[in-house]
Amino acid sequence: MISKYLVSALILSIAILTMGSCKKSFLDERVYSNISASNFWQNADDAKAGLYATYTLSISFGPRDCRPFYVLMDMITDDMDDEYSNSEEERRQVQNFNFAPTNSYLNNAWISLYKTIAQANAVIENVPKIKTMTASERGVIVGEARFLRALEYFYLVQLWGSVPLDTIVVKTIDQTRMPKAPVKDVYDLIVKDLQYAEANCADAPPAAGRATAWSAKALLAKVYLTLAGPFSNRNAEMLALSEARLKDIIGSNRFGLVNKIIDYFDISKKGSNEVLFEHYTMGDVSDRVGSFLHRNFFPSSISAPEVTQLRTAGYKAWTPTTDLWTLYLQQDDRLKMYTSFYIKKNSDGTFKVNPYNVPYVIKYTDSTTAARDYKANNLPVLRYADVLLMYAEVLNELGTTGIGGTKYYYLNQVRRRAFSANPNAYEIASNLTQEQFRDSLMRERRLEFAHEGQRLIDLKRTGTFVSTMTALANKNKALIAASPQPTYSANYPAGVMPSPTGPKPYPAGTIKFTAAFLPNPKTVPPPHFPSSYPIPFLPLAAYHICQHVSHS
């Protein structure tokens, strides 16, 4: 007899979750027991539970266990360095483009992505068989599962290129022995999944954090833009397909930019009309549905309750590169998502302002929850600012004008928001060549989406990864060798901190850094081929973990 543990939560003792009232997220837990594959898929509630399990698994390569996500998507780029790279061999491997297939970050990312795919496959295969649901209801559930599967395969093909293409519910060990599929086949599946999702998902999120037809349309636009190839040889047909989706989104008038960029990441303002899709998390619930983003960006010397304004503890594994941090102008609101001080409680009960030796990221801050570790910070995947900048890029490549204005109009919408105090003064002038506009656009994307996992995708799809990283390595070597080393200043604003006798004001201050404010800035140029991680050691581990079959 064969007993099946169809994992990745087909049964989802991991988390089978439901929506109750409008105040509940689909990540609220409801645990089932004694459920098997043969009797689980019976009604609409079962379909939703299977889908919600897919969402729960999807945040593993993202805000929940964010280390593999950021090490592989950001730390390999010119945006992020690793403060602990002296002692962390596996992170140093990634930073120096010297990957070992046994690297745990590679393996954990691989397993996480294929777990989500395995659960999505279970939804895609079983929900159409539920006769108590209407065709439309089944289409919404399957559409969202196909959206999530497409997203995971999009990450996989960016990181590894040719990968196994799993589209079935695995029932035997033999079925796990899948060969790598050509990159074209992976993209073909991504496009078909997103086309289905575009046609079948709901127009508005059925619950907070769920994908819609607009989510699918935006991701499909990004996929087509990726398939358009590098700046040196762009495919006009793919650009036109991307343009059509972006035009639909902009022309719908359903989406817009929040007034200030800092508001987008404000926990109390989640769910704005700038969101097309985010990895949705909940604080004070459990490690399965919470965000761990803040811990890896905040300094290790921060530990609650000593730092009262953050209510958290940090690892300070990652910091912005000098190259990124110094690219922001002082007038840019996005610079406010970095800081260089914290307030610490002394042993005598008093508090003081402590400068930190490097700038650190406060983009993902949640002071509203009591939990130290797992917070409610969502990780953006697709937002309207991305749509506007992708549209500006397509218009520049095709030499056309958009539905509401020129390429400058769309680029400057994002830029004006970033310089809210004086937006007119920082617009990009409308006299650039195509090449100059590309440079401006890529710089704006870098500044806008820093630490959101976009940079590697942007550099690879435009064919600029190797040249960019080589230039950074040479620049860092020159800065380190310089005597004296250049210095940079970071300002922090005045504020109020607690004290035993009541609130106590503290003045604004300035902290200075040298160019080498990290122990190991990137000084190794990448190999002269597009970055692609090696297939992890034991590449089928994901299947064995996700859909284990035991024989008895």
Coordinates of C-alpha atoms in Angstrom, one line a residue:
M1 CA 0.0 0.0 0.0
I2 CA 1.2 3.5 -0.8
S3 CA 0.6 6.3 1.7
K4 CA 0.9 9.7 0.2
Y5 CA 2.0 12.9 2.1
L6 CA 1.1 15.4 -0.6
V7 CA 2.8 18.1 0.9
S8 CA 3.4 21.4 0.1
A9 CA 0.4 21.5 1.7
L10 CA -2.0 19.8 -0.4
I11 CA -3.5 19.0 2.9
L12 CA -2.0 21.9 4.5
S13 CA -1.5 21.0 8.0
I14 CA 1.1 23.7 7.3
A15 CA -1.7 26.2 7.0
I16 CA -5.2 25.9 5.7
L17 CA -6.5 29.4 5.9
T18 CA -9.9 31.1 5.5
M19 CA -11.5 34.5 5.2
G20 CA -14.2 35.5 7.7
S21 CA -15.1 39.1 8.0
C22 CA -13.7 42.1 6.1
K23 CA -11.3 42.6 9.0
K24 CA -9.6 39.2 8.5
S25 CA -6.9 38.4 6.0
F26 CA -6.9 35.1 4.1
L27 CA -3.8 34.3 6.1
D28 CA -5.8 33.7 9.3
E29 CA -5.3 30.1 10.2
R30 CA -7.8 27.2 10.4
V31 CA -6.2 23.8 11.0
Y32 CA -7.5 20.6 9.6
S33 CA -6.6 17.0 10.5
N34 CA -7.2 13.6 9.1
I35 CA -7.5 14.9 5.6
S36 CA -6.2 13.0 2.6
A37 CA -5.8 13.8 -1.0
S38 CA -8.8 11.7 -2.0
N39 CA -11.3 13.5 0.2
F40 CA -9.9 17.0 0.5
W41 CA -11.1 18.7 -2.7
Q42 CA -14.9 18.7 -2.2
N43 CA -16.2 22.3 -2.2
A44 CA -15.4 26.0 -2.5
D45 CA -13.9 26.2 1.0
D46 CA -11.5 23.4 0.1
A47 CA -10.5 25.2 -3.1
K48 CA -9.9 28.4 -1.1
A49 CA -7.9 26.6 1.6
G50 CA -5.7 25.0 -1.1
L51 CA -5.1 28.4 -2.7
Y52 CA -4.4 30.2 0.5
A53 CA -1.8 27.5 1.3
T54 CA -0.1 28.4 -2.0
Y55 CA 0.0 32.1 -0.9
T56 CA 1.4 31.1 2.5
L57 CA 4.2 29.1 0.8
S58 CA 4.9 31.9 -1.7
I59 CA 6.0 34.3 1.0
S60 CA 8.9 32.0 1.9
F61 CA 11.0 33.3 -1.0
G62 CA 10.2 36.9 0.0
P63 CA 9.3 38.5 3.3
R64 CA 9.1 35.5 5.6
D65 CA 12.5 33.8 5.1
C66 CA 13.9 36.8 3.3
R67 CA 17.6 35.8 3.4
P68 CA 17.7 33.6 0.3
F69 CA 15.6 36.2 -1.6
Y70 CA 17.8 39.2 -0.8
V71 CA 21.1 37.3 -1.0
L72 CA 20.3 36.0 -4.5
M73 CA 18.2 38.9 -5.9
D74 CA 19.9 42.0 -4.4
M75 CA 23.3 41.2 -2.8
I76 CA 24.7 40.0 -6.1
T77 CA 23.9 43.5 -7.6
D78 CA 25.3 47.0 -7.0
D79 CA 22.6 47.8 -4.5
M80 CA 23.4 45.8 -1.4
D81 CA 26.5 44.7 0.6
D82 CA 26.8 42.3 3.4
E83 CA 28.1 43.6 6.7
Y84 CA 28.9 40.0 7.8
S85 CA 30.7 38.8 4.7
N86 CA 33.9 38.4 6.7
S87 CA 32.4 35.5 8.7
E88 CA 29.7 34.3 6.3
E89 CA 31.4 32.2 3.6
E90 CA 28.2 31.4 1.7
R91 CA 27.3 35.1 1.4
R92 CA 30.8 35.9 0.3
Q93 CA 30.5 33.3 -2.4
V94 CA 27.5 35.1 -3.9
Q95 CA 29.1 38.6 -3.5
N96 CA 32.3 37.4 -5.3
F97 CA 30.4 35.4 -8.0
N98 CA 32.0 32.2 -6.8
F99 CA 29.0 30.0 -6.3
A100 CA 29.0 26.5 -4.9
P101 CA 26.0 24.2 -5.7
T102 CA 26.0 23.3 -2.0
N103 CA 25.3 26.9 -1.0
S104 CA 22.4 26.9 1.4
Y105 CA 20.9 30.1 0.0
L106 CA 20.7 28.5 -3.4
N107 CA 19.2 25.3 -2.0
N108 CA 16.7 27.1 0.3
A109 CA 15.5 29.3 -2.6
W110 CA 15.2 26.3 -4.9
I111 CA 13.2 24.4 -2.3
S112 CA 10.9 27.3 -1.4
L113 CA 10.1 28.1 -5.1
Y114 CA 9.3 24.5 -6.0
K115 CA 7.2 24.0 -2.8
T116 CA 5.0 26.8 -4.0
I117 CA 4.9 25.4 -7.5
A118 CA 3.9 22.0 -6.1
Q119 CA 1.0 23.4 -4.2
A120 CA -0.1 25.5 -7.1
N121 CA -0.1 22.4 -9.2
A122 CA -2.4 20.7 -6.7
V123 CA -4.9 23.6 -7.0
I124 CA -4.7 23.7 -10.8
E125 CA -5.3 20.0 -11.1
N126 CA -8.0 19.5 -8.5
V127 CA -10.1 22.6 -8.4
P128 CA -11.6 22.1 -11.9
K129 CA -13.0 18.8 -10.7
I130 CA -15.1 20.4 -7.9
K131 CA -18.7 20.4 -9.4
T132 CA -20.3 22.4 -6.6
M133 CA -18.5 25.5 -7.8
T134 CA -19.4 27.6 -10.9
A135 CA -17.0 27.7 -13.8
S136 CA -16.3 31.4 -12.9
E137 CA -15.5 30.5 -9.3
R138 CA -13.2 27.7 -10.4
G139 CA -11.5 30.0 -12.9
V140 CA -10.7 32.7 -10.3
I141 CA -9.1 30.1 -8.0
V142 CA -7.1 28.4 -10.7
G143 CA -6.2 31.8 -12.2
E144 CA -4.6 32.9 -9.0
A145 CA -2.7 29.6 -8.6
R146 CA -1.4 29.9 -12.1
F147 CA -0.4 33.5 -11.4
L148 CA 1.7 32.3 -8.4
R149 CA 3.2 29.5 -10.4
A150 CA 4.2 31.9 -13.1
L151 CA 5.8 34.3 -10.6
E152 CA 7.8 31.5 -9.0
Y153 CA 9.0 30.2 -12.5
F154 CA 9.9 33.8 -13.4
Y155 CA 12.2 33.9 -10.4
L156 CA 13.6 30.5 -11.2
V157 CA 14.4 31.4 -14.8
Q158 CA 16.1 34.6 -13.8
L159 CA 18.3 32.8 -11.3
W160 CA 19.0 29.5 -13.0
G161 CA 17.9 29.8 -16.6
S162 CA 17.1 26.2 -17.7
V163 CA 15.2 24.5 -14.8
P164 CA 12.9 21.4 -14.4
L165 CA 9.4 22.2 -15.5
D166 CA 7.0 20.7 -12.9
T167 CA 3.3 21.1 -13.9
I168 CA 1.8 17.9 -12.3
V169 CA 0.9 16.7 -8.9
V170 CA 3.8 14.3 -8.2
K171 CA 2.7 10.9 -7.0
T172 CA 5.7 8.7 -7.4
I173 CA 9.5 9.0 -6.9
D174 CA 10.0 8.4 -10.7
Q175 CA 8.0 11.5 -11.4
T176 CA 10.5 13.6 -9.5
R177 CA 13.2 12.8 -12.0
M178 CA 12.5 15.7 -14.3
P179 CA 15.1 17.0 -16.8
K180 CA 15.9 20.6 -17.2
A181 CA 13.6 22.3 -19.7
P182 CA 14.9 24.9 -22.2
V183 CA 14.5 28.5 -21.1
K184 CA 12.0 29.1 -24.0
D185 CA 9.7 26.3 -22.6
V186 CA 9.8 27.9 -19.1
Y187 CA 8.8 31.3 -20.6
D188 CA 6.1 29.7 -22.7
L189 CA 4.5 28.2 -19.5
I190 CA 4.9 31.6 -17.7
V191 CA 3.1 33.4 -20.5
K192 CA 0.3 30.8 -20.8
D193 CA -0.3 30.9 -17.0
L194 CA -0.4 34.7 -17.0
Q195 CA -2.7 34.8 -20.0
Y196 CA -5.1 32.4 -18.2
A197 CA -4.9 34.5 -15.0
E198 CA -5.4 37.7 -16.9
A199 CA -8.7 36.3 -18.4
N200 CA -10.0 34.5 -15.3
C201 CA -8.9 36.3 -12.1
A202 CA -11.2 38.7 -10.4
D203 CA -11.2 42.4 -11.3
A204 CA -10.6 43.4 -7.6
P205 CA -8.9 41.4 -4.9
P206 CA -11.4 38.9 -3.3
A207 CA -9.3 39.4 -0.1
A208 CA -6.3 41.4 1.0
G209 CA -3.2 40.2 -0.7
R210 CA -4.8 38.1 -3.5
A211 CA -3.9 38.5 -7.1
T212 CA -6.2 40.0 -9.7
A213 CA -6.5 40.2 -13.5
W214 CA -4.5 43.4 -13.2
S215 CA -1.7 41.7 -11.3
A216 CA -1.5 39.2 -14.1
K217 CA -1.5 41.9 -16.7
A218 CA 1.4 43.8 -14.9
L219 CA 3.5 40.7 -14.5
L220 CA 2.9 39.7 -18.1
A221 CA 4.0 43.2 -19.2
K222 CA 7.2 42.6 -17.2
V223 CA 7.7 39.2 -18.8
Y224 CA 7.3 40.5 -22.3
L225 CA 9.7 43.4 -21.5
T226 CA 12.2 40.8 -20.4
L227 CA 11.6 38.7 -23.5
A228 CA 12.3 41.9 -25.6
G229 CA 15.9 41.3 -24.9
P230 CA 18.9 43.6 -24.0
F231 CA 19.2 47.2 -25.0
S232 CA 21.6 46.2 -27.7
N233 CA 19.0 44.1 -29.6
R234 CA 15.4 44.7 -28.6
N235 CA 12.5 42.7 -30.0
A236 CA 9.8 45.1 -31.2
E237 CA 7.0 42.5 -31.1
M238 CA 7.7 41.8 -27.4
L239 CA 7.8 45.5 -26.7
A240 CA 4.5 46.0 -28.3
L241 CA 2.9 43.1 -26.3
S242 CA 4.2 44.7 -23.1
E243 CA 3.0 48.1 -24.2
A244 CA -0.5 46.8 -24.7
R245 CA -0.8 45.5 -21.1
L246 CA 0.7 48.6 -19.6
K247 CA -1.6 50.8 -21.6
D248 CA -4.6 48.8 -20.3
I249 CA -3.5 49.3 -16.7
I250 CA -2.8 53.0 -17.1
G251 CA -6.0 53.6 -19.1
S252 CA -8.2 51.9 -16.5
N253 CA -7.7 54.8 -14.1
R254 CA -7.9 52.2 -11.3
F255 CA -4.4 52.8 -10.0
G256 CA -2.2 55.7 -9.0
L257 CA 0.8 56.8 -6.9
V258 CA 0.4 57.5 -3.2
N259 CA 1.2 61.1 -2.4
K260 CA 4.5 60.4 -0.6
I261 CA 6.7 57.4 -1.2
I262 CA 7.1 56.9 2.5
D263 CA 3.3 56.3 2.8
Y264 CA 3.5 53.3 0.6
F265 CA 5.6 51.5 3.2
D266 CA 3.5 52.8 6.2
I267 CA 2.0 49.8 7.9
S268 CA -1.2 51.8 8.7
K269 CA -1.7 52.5 5.0
K270 CA -1.4 49.1 3.5
G271 CA -3.6 48.3 0.5
S272 CA -3.3 51.6 -1.4
N273 CA -4.2 51.9 -5.1
E274 CA -0.5 51.8 -6.0
V275 CA -0.5 48.1 -5.2
L276 CA -0.9 45.6 -8.1
F277 CA 0.5 42.7 -6.1
E278 CA 2.4 42.3 -2.9
H279 CA 3.5 39.4 -0.7
Y280 CA 1.0 40.0 2.1
T281 CA 2.1 39.4 5.7
M282 CA 0.6 39.6 9.1
G283 CA 2.4 40.6 12.3
D284 CA 1.9 39.1 15.8
V285 CA 0.5 35.9 14.3
S286 CA 3.1 33.3 13.6
D287 CA 6.4 32.8 11.8
R288 CA 4.4 31.3 8.8
V289 CA 2.7 34.5 7.9
G290 CA 4.9 37.2 9.3
S291 CA 7.6 39.3 7.8
F292 CA 11.3 39.0 8.8
L293 CA 12.5 41.9 6.6
H294 CA 13.3 44.4 9.3
R295 CA 15.6 42.0 11.2
N296 CA 18.0 41.7 8.3
F297 CA 18.2 45.4 7.6
F298 CA 18.4 46.8 11.2
P299 CA 21.7 47.0 13.1
S300 CA 22.6 44.0 15.3
S301 CA 23.1 46.4 18.2
I302 CA 19.3 47.1 18.1
S303 CA 17.3 44.9 20.4
A304 CA 13.9 45.6 21.8
P305 CA 13.0 47.2 24.1
E306 CA 16.2 49.2 24.1
V307 CA 15.4 50.9 20.8
T308 CA 12.0 52.4 21.5
Q309 CA 11.1 53.9 18.1
L310 CA 11.6 50.6 16.3
R311 CA 10.3 48.0 18.7
T312 CA 12.4 45.3 17.1
A313 CA 15.8 43.6 17.0
G314 CA 18.2 43.5 14.2
Y315 CA 20.9 41.3 12.5
K316 CA 22.3 44.1 10.2
A317 CA 23.2 41.6 7.6
W318 CA 22.7 44.0 4.7
T319 CA 23.4 47.6 4.0
P320 CA 23.1 49.8 0.9
T321 CA 26.3 50.0 -1.2
T322 CA 28.1 53.3 -1.2
D323 CA 27.3 53.5 -4.9
L324 CA 23.6 53.3 -4.3
W325 CA 23.3 55.4 -1.1
T326 CA 25.3 58.3 -2.6
L327 CA 23.2 58.3 -5.7
Y328 CA 20.3 59.9 -3.8
L329 CA 20.1 63.6 -3.7
Q330 CA 19.5 65.2 -0.3
Q331 CA 16.1 66.5 -1.5
D332 CA 14.9 63.0 -2.5
D333 CA 12.2 61.7 -0.2
R334 CA 13.4 58.1 -0.8
L335 CA 16.6 59.0 1.1
K336 CA 14.3 59.1 4.2
M337 CA 14.1 55.3 4.0
Y338 CA 17.7 55.1 5.2
T339 CA 19.0 56.3 8.6
S340 CA 22.2 56.3 10.5
F341 CA 21.2 56.5 14.2
Y342 CA 19.0 54.9 16.8
I343 CA 17.9 55.7 20.3
K344 CA 19.2 53.3 23.0
K345 CA 18.2 52.8 26.6
N346 CA 21.1 53.0 29.0
S347 CA 21.5 50.8 32.1
D348 CA 20.5 53.7 34.3
G349 CA 17.2 54.1 32.5
T350 CA 18.1 57.1 30.5
F351 CA 18.2 57.2 26.7
K352 CA 20.6 58.6 24.2
V353 CA 21.1 59.0 20.4
N354 CA 23.5 56.5 19.1
P355 CA 25.1 57.1 15.7
Y356 CA 25.6 53.9 13.6
N357 CA 28.8 53.2 11.6
V358 CA 26.9 52.7 8.3
P359 CA 23.6 53.8 6.8
Y360 CA 20.8 51.2 7.2
V361 CA 17.5 50.6 5.6
I362 CA 14.2 51.5 7.4
K363 CA 11.9 50.9 4.5
Y364 CA 10.4 47.9 6.2
T365 CA 9.7 49.2 9.7
D366 CA 6.7 48.2 11.8
S367 CA 6.4 49.7 15.2
T368 CA 2.7 48.8 15.5
T369 CA 3.1 45.2 16.5
A370 CA 4.4 43.8 19.8
A371 CA 6.3 40.9 18.2
R372 CA 10.0 41.4 18.0
D373 CA 10.6 39.0 15.1
Y374 CA 7.6 38.7 12.8
K375 CA 6.1 41.9 11.5
A376 CA 3.4 42.9 9.0
N377 CA 5.6 44.5 6.3
N378 CA 4.5 43.5 2.9
L379 CA 7.1 43.0 0.1
P380 CA 6.1 44.8 -3.1
V381 CA 6.2 42.7 -6.2
L382 CA 4.3 44.9 -8.7
R383 CA 3.3 48.5 -8.0
Y384 CA 2.0 51.3 -10.2
A385 CA 5.3 53.1 -10.1
D386 CA 6.8 50.1 -11.9
V387 CA 4.0 50.2 -14.5
L388 CA 4.8 53.9 -15.2
L389 CA 8.5 53.3 -15.6
M390 CA 8.1 50.2 -17.7
Y391 CA 5.7 52.2 -20.0
A392 CA 8.3 55.0 -20.3
E393 CA 10.9 52.4 -21.2
V394 CA 8.7 50.8 -23.9
L395 CA 7.8 54.2 -25.4
N396 CA 11.5 55.1 -25.5
E397 CA 12.4 51.8 -27.3
L398 CA 9.5 52.0 -29.8
G399 CA 9.8 55.8 -30.4
T400 CA 6.1 56.3 -29.7
T401 CA 3.9 58.5 -27.5
G402 CA 1.8 57.2 -24.7
I403 CA -2.0 57.5 -24.1
G404 CA -1.5 60.4 -21.8
G405 CA 1.8 62.0 -22.9
T406 CA 5.4 61.3 -23.8
K407 CA 7.9 59.0 -22.1
Y408 CA 9.1 62.0 -20.0
Y409 CA 5.6 62.4 -18.7
Y410 CA 5.5 58.9 -17.2
L411 CA 9.1 58.9 -15.9
N412 CA 8.6 62.3 -14.3
Q413 CA 5.4 61.2 -12.5
V414 CA 7.6 58.9 -10.4
R415 CA 10.3 61.5 -10.0
R416 CA 8.0 64.3 -9.0
R417 CA 6.6 62.2 -6.3
A418 CA 10.1 61.5 -5.0
F419 CA 10.9 65.3 -4.8
S420 CA 7.6 66.3 -3.2
A421 CA 8.9 69.5 -1.7
N422 CA 9.8 71.0 -5.1
P423 CA 8.8 68.6 -7.8
N424 CA 9.2 70.9 -10.8
A425 CA 12.9 71.5 -10.0
Y426 CA 13.9 67.9 -10.5
E427 CA 12.1 66.8 -13.6
I428 CA 14.1 65.1 -16.3
A429 CA 14.4 67.5 -19.2
S430 CA 12.8 66.4 -22.5
N431 CA 15.9 66.6 -24.7
L432 CA 17.6 63.3 -24.2
T433 CA 18.8 60.8 -26.8
Q434 CA 17.4 57.3 -26.6
E435 CA 20.6 56.1 -24.9
Q436 CA 20.6 59.0 -22.4
F437 CA 16.9 58.3 -21.6
R438 CA 17.8 54.7 -20.9
D439 CA 20.4 55.8 -18.4
S440 CA 18.0 58.1 -16.7
L441 CA 15.3 55.5 -16.6
M442 CA 17.6 52.8 -15.2
R443 CA 18.8 55.2 -12.5
E444 CA 15.2 56.1 -11.6
R445 CA 14.3 52.4 -11.3
R446 CA 17.3 51.7 -9.1
L447 CA 16.4 54.6 -6.8
E448 CA 12.7 53.8 -6.7
F449 CA 12.8 50.0 -6.2
A450 CA 15.9 49.7 -4.0
H451 CA 15.7 46.7 -1.7
E452 CA 12.6 45.3 -3.4
G453 CA 14.3 42.5 -5.4
Q454 CA 14.1 44.3 -8.8
R455 CA 17.7 45.2 -9.5
L456 CA 19.0 41.9 -10.7
I457 CA 16.0 41.4 -13.1
D458 CA 16.5 44.9 -14.5
L459 CA 20.2 44.5 -15.1
K460 CA 19.9 41.0 -16.6
R461 CA 17.0 41.8 -19.0
T462 CA 18.7 44.9 -20.3
G463 CA 22.0 43.1 -20.8
T464 CA 23.9 45.5 -18.5
F465 CA 24.7 43.2 -15.5
V466 CA 28.3 42.4 -16.4
S467 CA 29.3 45.9 -17.4
T468 CA 27.6 47.5 -14.4
M469 CA 29.1 45.1 -11.9
T470 CA 32.6 45.3 -13.5
A471 CA 32.4 49.1 -13.3
L472 CA 31.4 48.9 -9.6
A473 CA 34.3 46.6 -8.7
N474 CA 36.8 48.9 -10.4
K475 CA 35.2 52.0 -8.7
N476 CA 35.4 50.3 -5.2
K477 CA 39.0 49.3 -5.7
A478 CA 39.9 52.9 -6.6
L479 CA 38.0 54.3 -3.6
I480 CA 39.6 51.9 -1.1
A481 CA 43.1 52.7 -2.6
A482 CA 42.6 56.4 -2.4
S483 CA 44.4 58.4 0.2
P484 CA 42.8 60.0 1.9
Q485 CA 39.5 58.1 1.4
P486 CA 36.5 60.2 0.3
T487 CA 34.0 60.8 3.1
Y488 CA 30.2 61.1 3.0
S489 CA 27.7 62.7 5.4
A490 CA 24.4 61.5 6.6
N491 CA 22.0 63.8 8.4
Y492 CA 19.4 62.8 10.9
P493 CA 16.5 65.0 12.1
A494 CA 15.8 66.4 15.5
G495 CA 13.2 64.5 17.6
V496 CA 12.0 63.6 21.0
M497 CA 13.1 60.6 23.1
P498 CA 11.9 59.2 26.4
S499 CA 13.6 59.9 29.7
P500 CA 12.9 59.2 33.3
T501 CA 11.6 62.7 33.8
G502 CA 9.5 62.8 30.6
P503 CA 10.0 63.3 26.9
K504 CA 13.3 64.9 26.0
P505 CA 14.1 66.7 22.7
Y506 CA 17.3 65.9 20.9
P507 CA 18.9 68.0 18.2
A508 CA 19.6 67.1 14.6
G509 CA 23.0 65.7 13.8
T510 CA 25.4 64.6 11.1
I511 CA 27.4 61.4 10.8
K512 CA 30.4 61.0 8.5
F513 CA 31.4 57.8 6.7
T514 CA 34.4 56.9 4.7
A515 CA 34.0 55.3 1.2
A516 CA 34.9 51.9 2.7
F517 CA 32.3 51.8 5.4
L518 CA 31.9 48.0 5.0
P519 CA 34.5 45.4 5.6
N520 CA 34.0 43.8 2.2
P521 CA 32.7 46.1 -0.5
K522 CA 32.3 44.4 -3.9
T523 CA 35.7 44.4 -5.7
V524 CA 35.4 41.3 -7.8
P525 CA 34.0 41.7 -11.4
P526 CA 31.6 39.0 -12.6
P527 CA 32.5 36.4 -15.2
H528 CA 31.8 37.6 -18.8
F529 CA 28.5 35.8 -19.2
P530 CA 25.0 36.5 -17.9
S531 CA 24.8 35.7 -14.2
S532 CA 23.1 32.4 -13.6
Y533 CA 23.4 30.4 -10.4
P534 CA 24.5 26.8 -10.6
I535 CA 21.8 24.2 -10.1
P536 CA 21.9 23.4 -6.3
F537 CA 23.3 20.3 -4.9
L538 CA 20.7 17.5 -4.9
P539 CA 18.5 19.5 -7.3
L540 CA 15.5 17.3 -6.7
A541 CA 15.4 18.0 -3.0
A542 CA 12.4 20.3 -3.5
Y543 CA 10.3 17.5 -4.9
H544 CA 11.2 15.1 -2.1
I545 CA 10.4 17.7 0.5
C546 CA 7.3 19.0 -1.1
Q547 CA 5.5 15.9 -2.3
H548 CA 7.1 13.0 -0.3
V549 CA 6.0 9.5 -1.1
S550 CA 6.6 6.7 1.4
H551 CA 6.1 3.0 0.6
S552 CA 4.7 0.6 3.1

